Short mmCIF file of C-alpha atoms in Angstrom, two decimals:
data_model
loop_
_atom_site.label_atom_id
_atom_site.label_comp_id
_atom_site.label_asym_id
_atom_site.label_seq_id
_atom_site.Cartn_x
_atom_site.Cartn_y
_atom_site.Cartn_z
CA MET U 1 39.78 11.39 12.46
CA LYS U 2 39.79 13.65 15.52
CA GLU U 3 43.56 13.96 15.24
CA PHE U 4 44.06 14.07 11.47
CA GLY U 5 40.75 15.43 10.18
CA ASN U 6 38.46 14.04 7.51
CA THR U 7 41.14 13.58 4.85
CA TYR U 8 44.61 12.14 5.40
CA LYS U 9 47.22 9.93 3.76
CA LEU U 10 48.03 6.60 5.39
CA ARG U 11 50.67 5.11 3.14
CA GLU U 12 51.59 5.87 -0.43
CA PRO U 13 49.49 5.45 -2.46
CA LEU U 14 46.52 5.24 -0.01
CA MET U 15 44.34 8.11 1.15
CA VAL U 16 41.38 8.19 3.55
CA CYS U 17 38.73 10.75 2.71
CA ILE U 18 35.41 11.59 4.38
CA SER U 19 33.56 13.89 2.02
CA ALA U 20 30.00 14.46 0.91
CA GLN U 21 31.31 14.90 -2.64
CA ARG U 22 30.93 12.03 -5.09
CA MET U 23 33.99 10.02 -6.06
CA PRO U 24 33.39 8.16 -9.34
CA TYR U 25 36.57 6.11 -9.22
CA ALA U 26 37.06 2.38 -9.68
CA ARG U 27 38.43 -0.52 -7.67
CA GLY U 28 39.36 -4.03 -8.77
CA ASN U 29 39.78 -7.54 -7.36
CA THR U 30 39.59 -10.90 -9.11
CA LEU U 31 39.95 -13.57 -6.42
CA LEU U 32 36.28 -14.50 -6.39
CA HIS U 33 34.83 -12.76 -9.41
CA ARG U 34 36.47 -13.12 -12.77
CA GLN U 35 34.07 -10.79 -14.49
CA GLU U 36 31.46 -9.03 -12.43
CA PRO U 37 29.86 -5.58 -12.47
CA LEU U 38 31.03 -4.47 -9.02
CA LEU U 39 34.70 -4.59 -9.96
CA ILE U 40 35.28 -4.18 -13.70
CA LEU U 41 35.78 -0.84 -15.40
CA GLY U 42 34.61 1.35 -18.24
CA ASP U 43 32.31 0.21 -21.02
CA GLU U 44 32.34 -3.40 -19.81
CA HIS U 45 31.00 -2.27 -16.42
CA SER U 46 28.24 -0.24 -18.09
CA ARG U 47 27.27 -3.20 -20.28
CA MET U 48 26.95 -5.58 -17.32
CA ARG U 49 25.01 -3.02 -15.30
CA ARG U 50 22.55 -2.65 -18.18
CA GLN U 51 22.12 -6.42 -18.34
CA LEU U 52 21.29 -6.69 -14.64
CA ASN U 53 19.21 -3.55 -14.16
CA SER U 54 15.95 -5.25 -15.03
CA ALA U 55 16.54 -8.00 -12.44
CA PHE U 56 16.48 -5.42 -9.67
CA SER U 57 13.86 -3.04 -11.00
CA PRO U 58 10.92 -2.22 -8.70
CA GLN U 59 8.62 -4.31 -10.91
CA SER U 60 10.94 -7.34 -10.81
CA ILE U 61 11.18 -7.15 -7.03
CA LYS U 62 7.41 -6.87 -6.77
CA ASP U 63 7.13 -9.97 -8.98
CA VAL U 64 9.23 -12.01 -6.53
CA SER U 65 7.99 -10.39 -3.32
CA HIS U 66 5.82 -13.43 -2.56
CA VAL U 67 9.04 -15.44 -2.20
CA LEU U 68 10.39 -12.90 0.29
CA PHE U 69 7.16 -12.99 2.32
CA ASP U 70 7.22 -16.82 2.33
CA LEU U 71 10.82 -16.83 3.53
CA ALA U 72 10.04 -14.26 6.23
CA HIS U 73 7.20 -16.45 7.51
CA ARG U 74 9.54 -19.44 7.42
CA LEU U 75 12.00 -17.40 9.49
CA ALA U 76 9.23 -16.71 12.02
CA GLU U 77 8.46 -20.45 12.11
CA ASN U 78 12.13 -21.14 12.84
CA PHE U 79 11.96 -18.69 15.74
CA ASP U 80 8.87 -20.55 16.98
CA ASN U 81 10.59 -23.92 16.64
CA ASN U 82 13.58 -22.70 18.64
CA ILE U 83 11.27 -21.55 21.42
CA GLY U 84 9.44 -24.89 21.45
CA LEU U 85 5.85 -25.86 22.13
CA GLU U 86 5.87 -25.72 25.91
CA ALA U 87 7.93 -22.56 26.45
CA GLU U 88 7.09 -18.92 25.91
CA SER U 89 10.66 -17.78 25.36
CA ALA U 90 14.13 -19.09 24.62
CA ILE U 91 17.67 -17.88 24.13
CA PHE U 92 19.23 -18.87 20.82
CA ASP U 93 21.64 -17.65 18.17
CA ILE U 94 19.70 -15.89 15.43
CA SER U 95 22.65 -15.31 13.07
CA PRO U 96 22.48 -18.65 11.15
CA LEU U 97 18.72 -18.22 10.68
CA LEU U 98 19.18 -14.73 9.24
CA HIS U 99 21.97 -15.93 6.97
CA SER U 100 19.82 -18.77 5.61
CA PHE U 101 17.01 -16.30 4.93
CA ALA U 102 19.32 -13.95 3.04
CA VAL U 103 20.96 -16.70 0.96
CA ASP U 104 17.60 -18.21 0.03
CA ALA U 105 16.13 -14.80 -0.80
CA ILE U 106 18.82 -14.27 -3.42
CA SER U 107 19.05 -17.81 -4.78
CA MET U 108 15.30 -18.49 -4.99
CA THR U 109 14.48 -15.21 -6.73
CA MET U 110 17.52 -14.69 -8.91
CA PHE U 111 18.53 -18.13 -10.17
CA ALA U 112 15.67 -20.44 -9.19
CA HIS U 113 17.53 -22.59 -6.67
CA ASN U 114 17.08 -23.21 -2.96
CA LEU U 115 20.65 -23.28 -1.70
CA SER U 116 19.75 -24.08 1.91
CA ALA U 117 17.82 -27.18 0.86
CA GLY U 118 20.25 -28.24 -1.86
CA LYS U 119 22.92 -30.92 -1.70
CA GLU U 120 25.69 -28.40 -2.33
CA ASP U 121 27.63 -26.94 0.58
CA ILE U 122 27.45 -23.44 -0.84
CA PRO U 123 26.22 -21.81 2.41
CA GLY U 124 29.18 -23.37 4.21
CA ILE U 125 31.61 -22.17 1.55
CA LEU U 126 30.14 -18.67 1.75
CA HIS U 127 30.53 -18.75 5.53
CA ASN U 128 34.21 -19.72 5.24
CA ILE U 129 35.00 -17.06 2.67
CA MET U 130 33.12 -14.19 4.28
CA ASN U 131 34.03 -14.84 7.92
CA GLY U 132 37.69 -15.68 7.45
CA PRO U 133 39.74 -16.85 10.44
CA ASN U 134 38.02 -16.61 13.81
CA VAL U 135 41.22 -15.81 15.70
CA ASP U 136 42.16 -12.14 15.81
CA SER U 137 45.91 -12.46 16.39
CA ILE U 138 48.90 -10.25 15.72
CA ALA U 139 50.10 -12.82 13.17
CA ALA U 140 46.75 -12.73 11.34
CA ARG U 141 46.83 -8.93 11.24
CA CYS U 142 50.40 -8.90 9.94
CA ILE U 143 49.47 -11.37 7.21
CA GLY U 144 46.51 -9.17 6.28
CA ILE U 145 48.73 -6.09 6.02
CA PHE U 146 51.31 -8.00 3.97
CA ILE U 147 48.65 -9.24 1.54
CA GLY U 148 47.27 -5.72 1.33
CA MET U 149 50.70 -4.54 0.18
CA PHE U 150 51.16 -7.47 -2.22
CA PRO U 151 47.69 -8.69 -3.32
CA GLN U 152 49.31 -10.91 -5.95
CA LEU U 153 49.95 -13.36 -3.10
CA LEU U 154 46.26 -14.26 -3.16
CA ALA U 155 46.90 -16.08 -6.43
CA LEU U 156 49.08 -18.61 -4.60
CA PRO U 157 47.45 -21.80 -3.24
CA ASN U 158 45.61 -21.03 0.00
CA PRO U 159 42.33 -22.03 1.69
CA MET U 160 40.56 -18.85 0.54
CA LYS U 161 41.43 -19.53 -3.10
CA SER U 162 40.32 -23.16 -2.75
CA TRP U 163 36.94 -22.07 -1.34
CA ALA U 164 36.54 -19.53 -4.13
CA ASP U 165 37.31 -22.14 -6.80
CA LYS U 166 34.84 -24.57 -5.23
CA LEU U 167 32.17 -21.88 -5.09
CA ARG U 168 32.62 -21.14 -8.79
CA THR U 169 32.36 -24.84 -9.60
CA GLU U 170 29.20 -25.45 -7.55
CA LEU U 171 27.42 -22.32 -8.80
CA GLY U 172 28.47 -23.24 -12.32
CA LYS U 173 26.64 -26.56 -11.97
CA ILE U 174 23.51 -24.76 -10.79
CA ALA U 175 23.69 -22.23 -13.61
CA ASN U 176 24.10 -25.01 -16.16
CA LYS U 177 21.12 -26.88 -14.72
CA VAL U 178 18.87 -23.83 -14.90
CA TRP U 179 20.31 -22.98 -18.30
CA ASP U 180 19.58 -26.45 -19.70
CA GLU U 181 16.34 -27.30 -17.90
CA GLY U 182 14.77 -23.90 -17.26
CA CYS U 183 12.57 -23.07 -14.28
CA SER U 184 9.06 -24.36 -13.60
CA ASP U 185 8.76 -23.92 -9.82
CA ALA U 186 6.01 -21.47 -8.89
CA GLY U 187 7.83 -20.69 -5.65
CA MET U 188 11.00 -19.52 -7.35
CA ASP U 189 12.18 -17.23 -10.11
CA ALA U 190 15.29 -16.60 -12.17
CA LYS U 191 15.45 -12.83 -12.52
CA ILE U 192 19.18 -12.71 -13.19
CA MET U 193 18.88 -15.38 -15.87
CA GLN U 194 16.10 -13.42 -17.53
CA ALA U 195 18.03 -10.17 -17.23
CA LEU U 196 20.98 -11.77 -18.98
CA SER U 197 18.64 -12.58 -21.87
CA MET U 198 19.04 -16.30 -21.32
CA PHE U 199 15.37 -17.07 -20.95
CA THR U 200 12.05 -16.20 -22.43
CA THR U 201 8.63 -17.02 -21.03
CA ILE U 202 7.20 -19.87 -23.08
CA HIS U 203 3.93 -20.43 -21.26
CA ARG U 204 1.99 -19.40 -18.18
CA LYS U 205 -0.22 -21.94 -16.44
CA GLU U 206 -2.18 -20.73 -13.41
CA ALA U 207 0.42 -19.49 -10.89
CA SER U 208 3.29 -21.34 -12.51
CA LEU U 209 5.85 -19.75 -14.78
CA SER U 210 8.12 -21.85 -16.94
CA TYR U 211 11.26 -20.62 -18.64
CA SER U 212 13.37 -22.27 -21.28
CA LEU U 213 16.67 -21.26 -22.76
CA VAL U 214 16.79 -19.51 -26.09
CA GLU U 215 19.97 -18.73 -27.94
CA ARG U 216 19.80 -14.97 -27.83
CA ASP U 217 22.30 -12.16 -27.57
CA ASP U 218 21.99 -9.30 -25.11
CA SER U 219 20.53 -5.92 -25.98
CA ASN U 220 23.80 -4.82 -27.58
CA GLY U 221 24.02 -7.87 -29.80
CA GLU U 222 26.80 -9.40 -27.71
CA ALA U 223 26.60 -13.04 -26.70
CA VAL U 224 26.22 -13.83 -23.01
CA SER U 225 28.49 -16.72 -22.02
CA ARG U 226 27.89 -19.23 -19.27
CA ASP U 227 31.12 -18.19 -17.55
CA GLU U 228 29.86 -14.64 -17.44
CA ALA U 229 26.55 -15.82 -16.02
CA VAL U 230 28.33 -17.70 -13.23
CA ALA U 231 30.41 -14.61 -12.44
CA GLN U 232 27.20 -12.60 -12.13
CA LEU U 233 25.67 -15.20 -9.80
CA ILE U 234 28.71 -15.16 -7.52
CA SER U 235 28.74 -11.38 -7.42
CA ILE U 236 25.07 -11.03 -6.54
CA LEU U 237 25.14 -13.90 -4.05
CA PHE U 238 27.99 -12.33 -2.11
CA ALA U 239 26.70 -8.79 -2.28
CA GLY U 240 23.12 -9.73 -1.47
CA SER U 241 23.31 -12.35 1.25
CA GLU U 242 26.05 -11.28 3.65
CA THR U 243 25.03 -7.64 3.90
CA VAL U 244 21.32 -8.28 4.39
CA ALA U 245 21.88 -10.93 7.07
CA ASN U 246 24.22 -8.61 8.97
CA VAL U 247 22.02 -5.53 8.87
CA LEU U 248 18.97 -7.53 9.94
CA GLY U 249 20.97 -8.89 12.87
CA GLU U 250 22.00 -5.39 13.91
CA LEU U 251 18.39 -4.20 13.69
CA LEU U 252 17.09 -6.99 15.92
CA TYR U 253 19.93 -6.48 18.39
CA GLU U 254 19.29 -2.73 18.53
CA LEU U 255 15.56 -3.31 19.09
CA ALA U 256 16.43 -5.74 21.89
CA ARG U 257 18.65 -3.08 23.46
CA GLN U 258 16.04 -0.35 23.09
CA PRO U 259 12.63 -1.81 24.00
CA ALA U 260 10.92 1.58 23.69
CA ILE U 261 11.75 1.71 19.98
CA GLN U 262 10.74 -1.93 19.59
CA ASP U 263 7.39 -1.33 21.32
CA LYS U 264 6.66 1.73 19.20
CA LEU U 265 7.40 -0.16 15.99
CA ARG U 266 5.31 -3.14 17.07
CA GLN U 267 2.38 -0.90 17.96
CA GLU U 268 2.46 0.77 14.55
CA LEU U 269 2.37 -2.62 12.83
CA LEU U 270 -0.43 -3.91 15.09
CA ASP U 271 -2.42 -0.72 14.52
CA PHE U 272 -2.08 -1.28 10.78
CA GLN U 273 -3.40 -4.83 11.12
CA SER U 274 -6.30 -3.63 13.24
CA LYS U 275 -7.20 -0.84 10.82
CA TYR U 276 -6.96 -2.81 7.57
CA GLY U 277 -7.66 -6.34 8.81
CA ARG U 278 -4.46 -7.69 7.29
CA SER U 279 -0.69 -7.48 7.49
CA PRO U 280 1.16 -4.97 5.29
CA ASN U 281 1.67 -6.10 1.71
CA TYR U 282 4.48 -5.20 -0.65
CA GLU U 283 2.90 -1.92 -1.76
CA ASP U 284 2.27 -0.85 1.84
CA LEU U 285 5.91 -1.43 2.71
CA THR U 286 7.60 0.06 -0.32
CA LYS U 287 5.54 2.87 -1.83
CA SER U 288 7.36 6.14 -1.22
CA THR U 289 4.08 8.05 -1.47
CA SER U 290 2.47 5.94 1.26
CA ASN U 291 2.61 7.25 4.81
CA THR U 292 0.89 4.29 6.44
CA LEU U 293 3.99 3.01 8.26
CA PRO U 294 6.14 6.08 8.97
CA TYR U 295 7.93 4.64 11.99
CA LEU U 296 8.95 1.47 10.13
CA ASP U 297 10.34 3.71 7.40
CA ALA U 298 12.25 5.77 9.98
CA VAL U 299 13.65 2.64 11.66
CA THR U 300 14.75 1.36 8.25
CA ARG U 301 16.51 4.60 7.35
CA GLU U 302 18.20 4.84 10.73
CA THR U 303 19.42 1.25 10.57
CA MET U 304 20.84 1.74 7.10
CA ARG U 305 22.54 4.93 8.31
CA CYS U 306 24.26 4.02 11.56
CA LYS U 307 24.38 0.22 11.14
CA ALA U 308 25.84 0.18 7.65
CA THR U 309 27.37 -3.21 6.93
CA LEU U 310 30.22 -1.79 4.85
CA MET U 311 33.18 -0.39 6.74
CA ASP U 312 34.32 1.62 3.77
CA ILE U 313 34.12 2.03 0.02
CA ALA U 314 37.41 1.72 -1.86
CA ARG U 315 38.12 3.54 -5.09
CA CYS U 316 41.20 3.85 -7.28
CA ALA U 317 42.03 6.97 -9.30
CA LEU U 318 42.34 5.98 -12.95
CA GLU U 319 44.01 9.26 -13.85
CA ASP U 320 45.48 12.31 -12.16
CA ASP U 321 42.67 14.35 -10.64
CA VAL U 322 41.71 16.99 -8.10
CA ILE U 323 39.14 16.07 -5.44
CA PRO U 324 37.03 18.86 -3.90
CA LEU U 325 36.62 18.52 -0.13
CA SER U 326 33.50 19.41 1.83
CA THR U 327 35.69 20.35 4.81
CA PRO U 328 39.26 21.73 4.68
CA LEU U 329 42.29 19.64 5.50
CA ALA U 330 43.11 19.69 9.21
CA ASN U 331 44.71 22.96 10.36
CA THR U 332 44.61 24.42 6.84
CA ASN U 333 42.28 26.26 4.48
CA ILE U 334 42.87 23.73 1.70
CA THR U 335 39.55 22.54 0.22
CA GLN U 336 40.83 20.32 -2.57
CA ILE U 337 43.54 17.73 -2.94
CA LYS U 338 45.49 16.42 -5.91
CA VAL U 339 45.64 12.67 -6.42
CA LYS U 340 47.80 10.74 -8.84
CA ALA U 341 46.63 7.90 -11.02
CA GLY U 342 46.82 4.66 -9.07
CA THR U 343 46.07 6.25 -5.70
CA ASN U 344 43.71 4.11 -3.62
CA ILE U 345 41.03 6.13 -1.84
CA SER U 346 39.18 4.72 1.16
CA ILE U 347 35.86 6.36 2.03
CA PRO U 348 34.82 5.32 5.57
CA ILE U 349 31.09 4.62 5.70
CA ARG U 350 30.03 2.89 8.91
CA ASP U 351 32.30 4.91 11.21
CA GLY U 352 32.70 7.83 8.81
CA VAL U 353 30.28 9.67 6.54
CA ASN U 354 27.13 8.06 7.97
CA VAL U 355 27.88 9.07 11.56
CA ASP U 356 29.95 12.21 11.12
CA PRO U 357 28.84 14.79 13.76
CA GLU U 358 29.68 17.61 11.33
CA ILE U 359 27.00 16.20 9.03
CA TRP U 360 24.45 14.59 11.36
CA GLY U 361 24.83 16.63 14.52
CA PRO U 362 26.15 15.83 18.01
CA ASP U 363 24.03 12.67 18.37
CA ALA U 364 25.22 11.25 15.04
CA ASP U 365 26.24 7.91 16.55
CA VAL U 366 22.94 7.43 18.42
CA PHE U 367 20.29 5.08 16.98
CA ARG U 368 17.30 7.45 16.98
CA PRO U 369 14.67 6.85 14.26
CA GLU U 370 12.75 10.00 15.24
CA ARG U 371 15.39 12.17 13.58
CA TRP U 372 13.88 11.27 10.20
CA PHE U 373 10.46 12.82 10.81
CA GLU U 374 10.61 15.26 13.73
CA ASP U 375 11.03 18.99 13.13
CA GLY U 376 14.71 19.86 13.05
CA GLY U 377 15.73 16.23 13.28
CA LEU U 378 18.03 16.45 10.27
CA PRO U 379 20.55 19.31 10.09
CA ASP U 380 20.83 21.19 6.80
CA SER U 381 24.32 19.72 6.43
CA VAL U 382 22.73 16.33 5.67
CA LYS U 383 21.67 17.70 2.29
CA ALA U 384 25.34 17.85 1.33
CA VAL U 385 25.36 14.04 1.20
CA ARG U 386 23.85 13.72 -2.25
CA ALA U 387 23.64 9.95 -2.23
CA LEU U 388 20.30 8.13 -2.23
CA GLY U 389 18.46 8.92 1.02
CA ASN U 390 21.40 11.10 2.18
CA ILE U 391 23.36 8.03 3.30
CA MET U 392 26.35 6.32 1.71
CA SER U 393 25.52 2.77 2.77
CA PHE U 394 24.79 1.76 -0.83
CA GLY U 395 27.47 3.89 -2.43
CA ASP U 396 26.65 6.52 -5.02
CA GLY U 397 27.02 7.42 -8.66
CA PRO U 398 27.43 4.87 -11.48
CA ARG U 399 28.51 2.17 -9.00
CA ILE U 400 25.63 2.56 -6.57
CA CYS U 401 24.45 -0.81 -5.26
CA LEU U 402 22.27 -2.59 -7.83
CA GLY U 403 20.30 -4.42 -5.15
CA ARG U 404 19.44 -1.51 -2.86
CA THR U 405 15.70 -1.70 -3.60
CA PHE U 406 15.77 -5.47 -3.09
CA ALA U 407 17.59 -5.01 0.24
CA TYR U 408 15.07 -2.44 1.47
CA ALA U 409 12.22 -4.78 0.56
CA GLU U 410 13.81 -7.73 2.41
CA PHE U 411 14.49 -5.57 5.45
CA LYS U 412 10.96 -4.21 5.75
CA ILE U 413 9.29 -7.55 5.03
CA VAL U 414 11.28 -9.30 7.77
CA ALA U 415 10.73 -6.50 10.28
CA ALA U 416 6.99 -6.36 9.54
CA THR U 417 6.75 -10.15 9.93
CA LEU U 418 8.81 -10.72 13.08
CA ILE U 419 8.15 -7.72 15.30
CA PRO U 420 4.37 -8.22 15.74
CA LYS U 421 4.98 -11.88 16.65
CA PHE U 422 7.98 -11.73 18.99
CA VAL U 423 9.47 -9.65 21.78
CA LEU U 424 13.25 -9.36 21.60
CA ALA U 425 15.55 -8.88 24.58
CA THR U 426 19.27 -9.13 25.21
CA GLU U 427 20.36 -12.21 27.16
CA GLY U 428 23.07 -10.54 29.21
CA SER U 429 26.02 -10.92 26.86
CA LYS U 430 27.74 -7.93 25.33
CA ILE U 431 27.77 -8.17 21.55
CA ASP U 432 30.57 -6.56 19.56
CA PHE U 433 30.38 -6.15 15.81
CA TYR U 434 33.74 -6.95 14.24
CA HIS U 435 35.26 -6.38 10.83
CA LEU U 436 36.09 -9.99 9.88
CA GLY U 437 36.74 -11.28 6.38
CA GLY U 438 35.44 -9.32 3.40
CA ASN U 439 34.36 -5.75 4.11
CA THR U 440 31.40 -6.28 6.43
CA VAL U 441 30.95 -6.37 10.19
CA LYS U 442 29.73 -9.42 12.06
CA PRO U 443 28.62 -10.13 15.65
CA LYS U 444 30.63 -11.90 18.33
CA VAL U 445 30.03 -12.31 22.06
CA ARG U 446 32.56 -10.35 24.08
CA GLY U 447 34.85 -12.70 25.96
CA ARG U 448 33.81 -15.62 23.75
CA GLU U 449 35.27 -14.42 20.47
CA ALA U 450 36.92 -17.78 19.79
CA GLU U 451 33.46 -19.35 19.47
CA GLY U 452 32.95 -17.51 16.19
CA ILE U 453 30.09 -15.51 14.75
CA GLN U 454 26.96 -15.56 16.89
CA LEU U 455 24.14 -13.27 17.98
CA PRO U 456 22.21 -14.79 20.90
CA LEU U 457 18.97 -13.07 21.89
CA CYS U 458 16.13 -13.88 24.22
CA ILE U 459 13.05 -14.33 22.04
CA ARG U 460 9.55 -14.39 23.53
CA ARG U 461 6.25 -14.87 21.75
CA PHE U 462 4.14 -11.72 21.86
#
C-alpha cells in the first residue's frame, strides 16, 4: 500500500481497493454452500435475507440471550476446571474452549442442537475445513494460487470437498430431526427454523417452548425446501462460529498484553456489580442509549476495528461500472476508476480500511479503546467510512453481516462474564495471527507453528 497507494491492480481481472465508498458488488462460491444468502445474487439473495432477518433481530437475540449467558458461565467453569482446585493459576490453550462456545452459541439458539455434546463430529469437520493445512510451505502457497486462478479444480475429489460433503450430510440429519420432531428443550431455540417459516409455536408451558412443523410457505408464497434449510444452517454455522471464536481470542490476548486496559475494564464491571448488586444483564450490555458500561463498549468497538477477523471482503463487478475513490490513485489526480464486468475487487479490512492512518490517524494500528470517547479521539475522516459504527468488519450495504448484533451480544456477554473472574497474562510465547484456511486469521505460537492453532495464556482467578 505504501508503494502502490490505496487502489491498484494485481492481476487481470483482480483489483485491490481501499476506499470509504460503498461497493455493492457480488461474489460467489459453491464448495460449501449450494444456496446461501452470503453468496447468491439478485432477487434470490434478497428473498433469503428476508427469510433470515427475523432470526437475528434484536428481539430474537434477546429471546435467546439466556442461552448465551449460560454458555458464557460454562466457559468460565471450563477456565476454572483447567486451573484446578488446588492452584490459583494455570497456563492452557483457550482456543478450543472459545471455539466450543461459539459453535454451541449458534447451534443451540438457531437450530436447537448442542453440537459439542452431540455424537456427530461436526466441530472436528469445521476445524478441518476452516483451518486447512497446518504447514505453510511454498508448495501449499503455489497450490493456493493455482486454485485461485482455476477455482473449478475445487470440484475434483479432495479432502476439503469430502469434509464439505460430510458436513452437509450431518447437518442435514440434524435439520431433518428438528423438522420432524420439533424443539421442546427450554435451554435451546430454533430461530433459523422459525425464520424460515418451518415452525409455529403450538403451546407454552412454564419456561418451555415447543415447536412443531407446519407445512407453510414463506412470506412470498414460495415453499422452503429442506435442502435450502440445510444450506442456511451451514452458512450461519460457518459465519457465526469461526469469526466469534477468533475475535474473542484476540480480545483476551490483547487484554493479557495490556494489563492496564484489562484492569480498567474489570474495575468498570466490578463497580457495576457493586452499584446494582448484580452482574450486567442483556439490556445493560446492548442498549445503545445506556451509558452504564462505556469502557466495555469502547473495548468492543476497538476490538472489532483493529482485530477484525476478516482479511478482506471480495466483490465481483456484475456490469461495467465506475468506482469513485476517496483518495486519488498513487501519483495521480485520478479519483475514479473504470472496472469491467467480471473484475474481482478485494477490499482489505483487517490491514486496510480499519487501520488506515489516513482515516484513523497516526496511531491507527494501536489498540486504544479511549479513542472512542475522548475528545478528539476520532478524526473527522472516520465519518467518511459510512458503514455501521464507522468500521468495515461486518461489511456494508445490502450484504452487511446478518449476525452482527448477535456477534456483539456474544462478545459483550463473554467479556462481562470472564473479566471480573479471571486475570489474564501472556505466558512468554509470542503469538502470531495467521491467515489460514477460509478468510479469517487464527493464532499460532511463533516457532511452534507446526503444532497448529493454539492460544496459550496464563489464567489466574481474581
